[in-house]
Amino acid sequence: MTEKNSNSSNNIVGSFLESNHHDPEIGHAHDLKKLGEYIRCILPDNSKGIQVKKLVSTDKRTDDSVKYRPYKLLKVILGPETQRDLLLSRTRSHGNFDIRVRPDMSLEDRIERKRALAGLETRRQNGEENLRLVSFRIFRS
């Protein structure tokens, strides 16, 4: 299975408030509970639930000597790809939460997106306005 196919049902959840408990199992249970609350808030009552197969923290645990970072990124591995699409569409329509959700991308897509964002920033610094990024391409709005 290629990386692009394996990422097809994954989402990355950002600005997720990290549990400050030192026991990883309790912290993981806290993260699952908070994610479940968030999903229940954004899904309509008549839709079927979203099955979270796995929840993976992409940040390393910080030491006490290192500055504490209260937020972390989580990789949410869902069931079918339709669940990912449902979660993404509902997240976009509920912009009043601090949590951000985006689809997981392959390494090549992340590199291409980073280049496109750098180009977008350069054009904005040169005075261009009303620019947006769509599928790694820059457009005027």
mmCIF file with all atom_site columns, N, CA and C in Angstrom, residues 6-38:
data_model
loop_
_atom_site.group_PDB
_atom_site.id
_atom_site.type_symbol
_atom_site.label_atom_id
_atom_site.label_alt_id
_atom_site.label_comp_id
_atom_site.label_asym_id
_atom_site.label_entity_id
_atom_site.label_seq_id
_atom_site.pdbx_PDB_ins_code
_atom_site.Cartn_x
_atom_site.Cartn_y
_atom_site.Cartn_z
_atom_site.occupancy
_atom_site.B_iso_or_equiv
_atom_site.pdbx_formal_charge
_atom_site.auth_seq_id
_atom_site.auth_comp_id
_atom_site.auth_asym_id
_atom_site.auth_atom_id
_atom_site.pdbx_PDB_model_num
ATOM 1  N N  . SER A 1 6  ? -2.474  4.996  2.132  1.00 0.00 ? 6  SER A N  1
ATOM 2  C CA . SER A 1 6  ? -2.593  4.753  3.565  1.00 0.00 ? 6  SER A CA 1
ATOM 3  C C  . SER A 1 6  ? -3.045  5.997  4.310  1.00 0.00 ? 6  SER A C  1
ATOM 4  N N  . ASN A 1 7  ? -2.827  7.181  3.748  1.00 0.00 ? 7  ASN A N  1
ATOM 5  C CA . ASN A 1 7  ? -3.244  8.426  4.382  1.00 0.00 ? 7  ASN A CA 1
ATOM 6  C C  . ASN A 1 7  ? -4.656  8.822  4.005  1.00 0.00 ? 7  ASN A C  1
ATOM 7  N N  . SER A 1 8  ? -5.327  8.057  3.158  1.00 0.00 ? 8  SER A N  1
ATOM 8  C CA . SER A 1 8  ? -6.606  8.495  2.607  1.00 0.00 ? 8  SER A CA 1
ATOM 9  C C  . SER A 1 8  ? -7.715  8.598  3.641  1.00 0.00 ? 8  SER A C  1
ATOM 10 N N  . SER A 1 9  ? -7.598  7.916  4.764  1.00 0.00 ? 9  SER A N  1
ATOM 11 C CA . SER A 1 9  ? -8.652  8.033  5.773  1.00 0.00 ? 9  SER A CA 1
ATOM 12 C C  . SER A 1 9  ? -8.154  8.708  7.046  1.00 0.00 ? 9  SER A C  1
ATOM 13 N N  . ASN A 1 10 ? -7.015  9.393  6.959  1.00 0.00 ? 10 ASN A N  1
ATOM 14 C CA . ASN A 1 10 ? -6.431  10.036 8.131  1.00 0.00 ? 10 ASN A CA 1
ATOM 15 C C  . ASN A 1 10 ? -6.688  11.534 8.132  1.00 0.00 ? 10 ASN A C  1
ATOM 16 N N  . ASN A 1 11 ? -6.805  12.089 9.316  1.00 0.00 ? 11 ASN A N  1
ATOM 17 C CA . ASN A 1 11 ? -6.890  13.526 9.513  1.00 0.00 ? 11 ASN A CA 1
ATOM 18 C C  . ASN A 1 11 ? -5.836  13.931 10.526 1.00 0.00 ? 11 ASN A C  1
ATOM 19 N N  . ILE A 1 12 ? -5.403  15.173 10.430 1.00 0.00 ? 12 ILE A N  1
ATOM 20 C CA . ILE A 1 12 ? -4.520  15.747 11.429 1.00 0.00 ? 12 ILE A CA 1
ATOM 21 C C  . ILE A 1 12 ? -5.332  16.772 12.198 1.00 0.00 ? 12 ILE A C  1
ATOM 22 N N  . VAL A 1 13 ? -5.360  16.645 13.505 1.00 0.00 ? 13 VAL A N  1
ATOM 23 C CA . VAL A 1 13 ? -6.098  17.566 14.364 1.00 0.00 ? 13 VAL A CA 1
ATOM 24 C C  . VAL A 1 13 ? -5.079  18.445 15.066 1.00 0.00 ? 13 VAL A C  1
ATOM 25 N N  . GLY A 1 14 ? -5.204  19.760 14.883 1.00 0.00 ? 14 GLY A N  1
ATOM 26 C CA . GLY A 1 14 ? -4.279  20.706 15.492 1.00 0.00 ? 14 GLY A CA 1
ATOM 27 C C  . GLY A 1 14 ? -4.942  21.546 16.558 1.00 0.00 ? 14 GLY A C  1
ATOM 28 N N  . SER A 1 15 ? -4.129  22.242 17.333 1.00 0.00 ? 15 SER A N  1
ATOM 29 C CA . SER A 1 15 ? -4.579  23.100 18.438 1.00 0.00 ? 15 SER A CA 1
ATOM 30 C C  . SER A 1 15 ? -5.362  22.295 19.461 1.00 0.00 ? 15 SER A C  1
ATOM 31 N N  . PHE A 1 16 ? -4.970  21.077 19.639 1.00 0.00 ? 16 PHE A N  1
ATOM 32 C CA . PHE A 1 16 ? -5.645  20.179 20.572 1.00 0.00 ? 16 PHE A CA 1
ATOM 33 C C  . PHE A 1 16 ? -4.985  20.343 21.932 1.00 0.00 ? 16 PHE A C  1
ATOM 34 N N  . LEU A 1 17 ? -5.762  20.679 22.942 1.00 0.00 ? 17 LEU A N  1
ATOM 35 C CA . LEU A 1 17 ? -5.221  20.919 24.274 1.00 0.00 ? 17 LEU A CA 1
ATOM 36 C C  . LEU A 1 17 ? -4.698  19.614 24.869 1.00 0.00 ? 17 LEU A C  1
ATOM 37 N N  . GLU A 1 18 ? -3.424  19.604 25.159 1.00 0.00 ? 18 GLU A N  1
ATOM 38 C CA . GLU A 1 18 ? -2.763  18.387 25.634 1.00 0.00 ? 18 GLU A CA 1
ATOM 39 C C  . GLU A 1 18 ? -3.070  18.127 27.102 1.00 0.00 ? 18 GLU A C  1
ATOM 40 N N  . SER A 1 19 ? -3.265  16.873 27.416 1.00 0.00 ? 19 SER A N  1
ATOM 41 C CA . SER A 1 19 ? -3.405  16.471 28.811 1.00 0.00 ? 19 SER A CA 1
ATOM 42 C C  . SER A 1 19 ? -2.044  16.625 29.477 1.00 0.00 ? 19 SER A C  1
ATOM 43 N N  . ASN A 1 20 ? -2.014  17.210 30.663 1.00 0.00 ? 20 ASN A N  1
ATOM 44 C CA . ASN A 1 20 ? -0.723  17.393 31.338 1.00 0.00 ? 20 ASN A CA 1
ATOM 45 C C  . ASN A 1 20 ? -0.435  16.276 32.337 1.00 0.00 ? 20 ASN A C  1
ATOM 46 N N  . HIS A 1 21 ? -1.117  15.160 32.185 1.00 0.00 ? 21 HIS A N  1
ATOM 47 C CA . HIS A 1 21 ? -0.898  14.018 33.073 1.00 0.00 ? 21 HIS A CA 1
ATOM 48 C C  . HIS A 1 21 ? 0.361   13.275 32.631 1.00 0.00 ? 21 HIS A C  1
ATOM 49 N N  . HIS A 1 22 ? 1.151   12.813 33.600 1.00 0.00 ? 22 HIS A N  1
ATOM 50 C CA . HIS A 1 22 ? 2.418   12.148 33.281 1.00 0.00 ? 22 HIS A CA 1
ATOM 51 C C  . HIS A 1 22 ? 2.240   10.707 32.821 1.00 0.00 ? 22 HIS A C  1
ATOM 52 N N  . ASP A 1 23 ? 1.116   10.087 33.140 1.00 0.00 ? 23 ASP A N  1
ATOM 53 C CA . ASP A 1 23 ? 0.852   8.714  32.711 1.00 0.00 ? 23 ASP A CA 1
ATOM 54 C C  . ASP A 1 23 ? 0.320   8.741  31.277 1.00 0.00 ? 23 ASP A C  1
ATOM 55 N N  . PRO A 1 24 ? 1.030   8.134  30.306 1.00 0.00 ? 24 PRO A N  1
ATOM 56 C CA . PRO A 1 24 ? 0.597   8.190  28.904 1.00 0.00 ? 24 PRO A CA 1
ATOM 57 C C  . PRO A 1 24 ? -0.784  7.586  28.661 1.00 0.00 ? 24 PRO A C  1
ATOM 58 N N  . GLU A 1 25 ? -1.137  6.533  29.394 1.00 0.00 ? 25 GLU A N  1
ATOM 59 C CA . GLU A 1 25 ? -2.448  5.906  29.186 1.00 0.00 ? 25 GLU A CA 1
ATOM 60 C C  . GLU A 1 25 ? -3.584  6.836  29.599 1.00 0.00 ? 25 GLU A C  1
ATOM 61 N N  . ILE A 1 26 ? -3.418  7.522  30.707 1.00 0.00 ? 26 ILE A N  1
ATOM 62 C CA . ILE A 1 26 ? -4.446  8.466  31.156 1.00 0.00 ? 26 ILE A CA 1
ATOM 63 C C  . ILE A 1 26 ? -4.516  9.654  30.201 1.00 0.00 ? 26 ILE A C  1
ATOM 64 N N  . GLY A 1 27 ? -3.356  10.128 29.735 1.00 0.00 ? 27 GLY A N  1
ATOM 65 C CA . GLY A 1 27 ? -3.329  11.223 28.763 1.00 0.00 ? 27 GLY A CA 1
ATOM 66 C C  . GLY A 1 27 ? -4.007  10.838 27.459 1.00 0.00 ? 27 GLY A C  1
ATOM 67 N N  . HIS A 1 28 ? -3.772  9.604  27.006 1.00 0.00 ? 28 HIS A N  1
ATOM 68 C CA . HIS A 1 28 ? -4.392  9.116  25.771 1.00 0.00 ? 28 HIS A CA 1
ATOM 69 C C  . HIS A 1 28 ? -5.907  9.013  25.934 1.00 0.00 ? 28 HIS A C  1
ATOM 70 N N  . ALA A 1 29 ? -6.353  8.528  27.087 1.00 0.00 ? 29 ALA A N  1
ATOM 71 C CA . ALA A 1 29 ? -7.794  8.439  27.354 1.00 0.00 ? 29 ALA A CA 1
ATOM 72 C C  . ALA A 1 29 ? -8.423  9.831  27.376 1.00 0.00 ? 29 ALA A C  1
ATOM 73 N N  . HIS A 1 30 ? -7.706  10.806 27.936 1.00 0.00 ? 30 HIS A N  1
ATOM 74 C CA . HIS A 1 30 ? -8.190  12.190 27.953 1.00 0.00 ? 30 HIS A CA 1
ATOM 75 C C  . HIS A 1 30 ? -8.332  12.716 26.526 1.00 0.00 ? 30 HIS A C  1
ATOM 76 N N  . ASP A 1 31 ? -7.323  12.449 25.688 1.00 0.00 ? 31 ASP A N  1
ATOM 77 C CA . ASP A 1 31 ? -7.362  12.913 24.298 1.00 0.00 ? 31 ASP A CA 1
ATOM 78 C C  . ASP A 1 31 ? -8.534  12.292 23.544 1.00 0.00 ? 31 ASP A C  1
ATOM 79 N N  . LEU A 1 32 ? -8.752  10.990 23.722 1.00 0.00 ? 32 LEU A N  1
ATOM 80 C CA . LEU A 1 32 ? -9.874  10.318 23.063 1.00 0.00 ? 32 LEU A CA 1
ATOM 81 C C  . LEU A 1 32 ? -11.209 10.902 23.513 1.00 0.00 ? 32 LEU A C  1
ATOM 82 N N  . LYS A 1 33 ? -11.333 11.182 24.798 1.00 0.00 ? 33 LYS A N  1
ATOM 83 C CA . LYS A 1 33 ? -12.572 11.747 25.332 1.00 0.00 ? 33 LYS A CA 1
ATOM 84 C C  . LYS A 1 33 ? -12.829 13.131 24.737 1.00 0.00 ? 33 LYS A C  1
ATOM 85 N N  . LYS A 1 34 ? -11.799 13.979 24.720 1.00 0.00 ? 34 LYS A N  1
ATOM 86 C CA . LYS A 1 34 ? -11.956 15.332 24.175 1.00 0.00 ? 34 LYS A CA 1
ATOM 87 C C  . LYS A 1 34 ? -12.278 15.293 22.686 1.00 0.00 ? 34 LYS A C  1
ATOM 88 N N  . LEU A 1 35 ? -11.625 14.403 21.941 1.00 0.00 ? 35 LEU A N  1
ATOM 89 C CA . LEU A 1 35 ? -11.906 14.280 20.515 1.00 0.00 ? 35 LEU A CA 1
ATOM 90 C C  . LEU A 1 35 ? -13.333 13.794 20.298 1.00 0.00 ? 35 LEU A C  1
ATOM 91 N N  . GLY A 1 36 ? -13.789 12.849 21.105 1.00 0.00 ? 36 GLY A N  1
ATOM 92 C CA . GLY A 1 36 ? -15.166 12.365 21.009 1.00 0.00 ? 36 GLY A CA 1
ATOM 93 C C  . GLY A 1 36 ? -16.175 13.466 21.271 1.00 0.00 ? 36 GLY A C  1
ATOM 94 N N  . GLU A 1 37 ? -15.914 14.311 22.270 1.00 0.00 ? 37 GLU A N  1
ATOM 95 C CA . GLU A 1 37 ? -16.801 15.441 22.563 1.00 0.00 ? 37 GLU A CA 1
ATOM 96 C C  . GLU A 1 37 ? -16.857 16.396 21.376 1.00 0.00 ? 37 GLU A C  1
ATOM 97 N N  . TYR A 1 38 ? -15.705 16.671 20.792 1.00 0.00 ? 38 TYR A N  1
ATOM 98 C CA . TYR A 1 38 ? -15.635 17.572 19.645 1.00 0.00 ? 38 TYR A CA 1
ATOM 99 C C  . TYR A 1 38 ? -16.417 17.008 18.460 1.00 0.00 ? 38 TYR A C  1
#
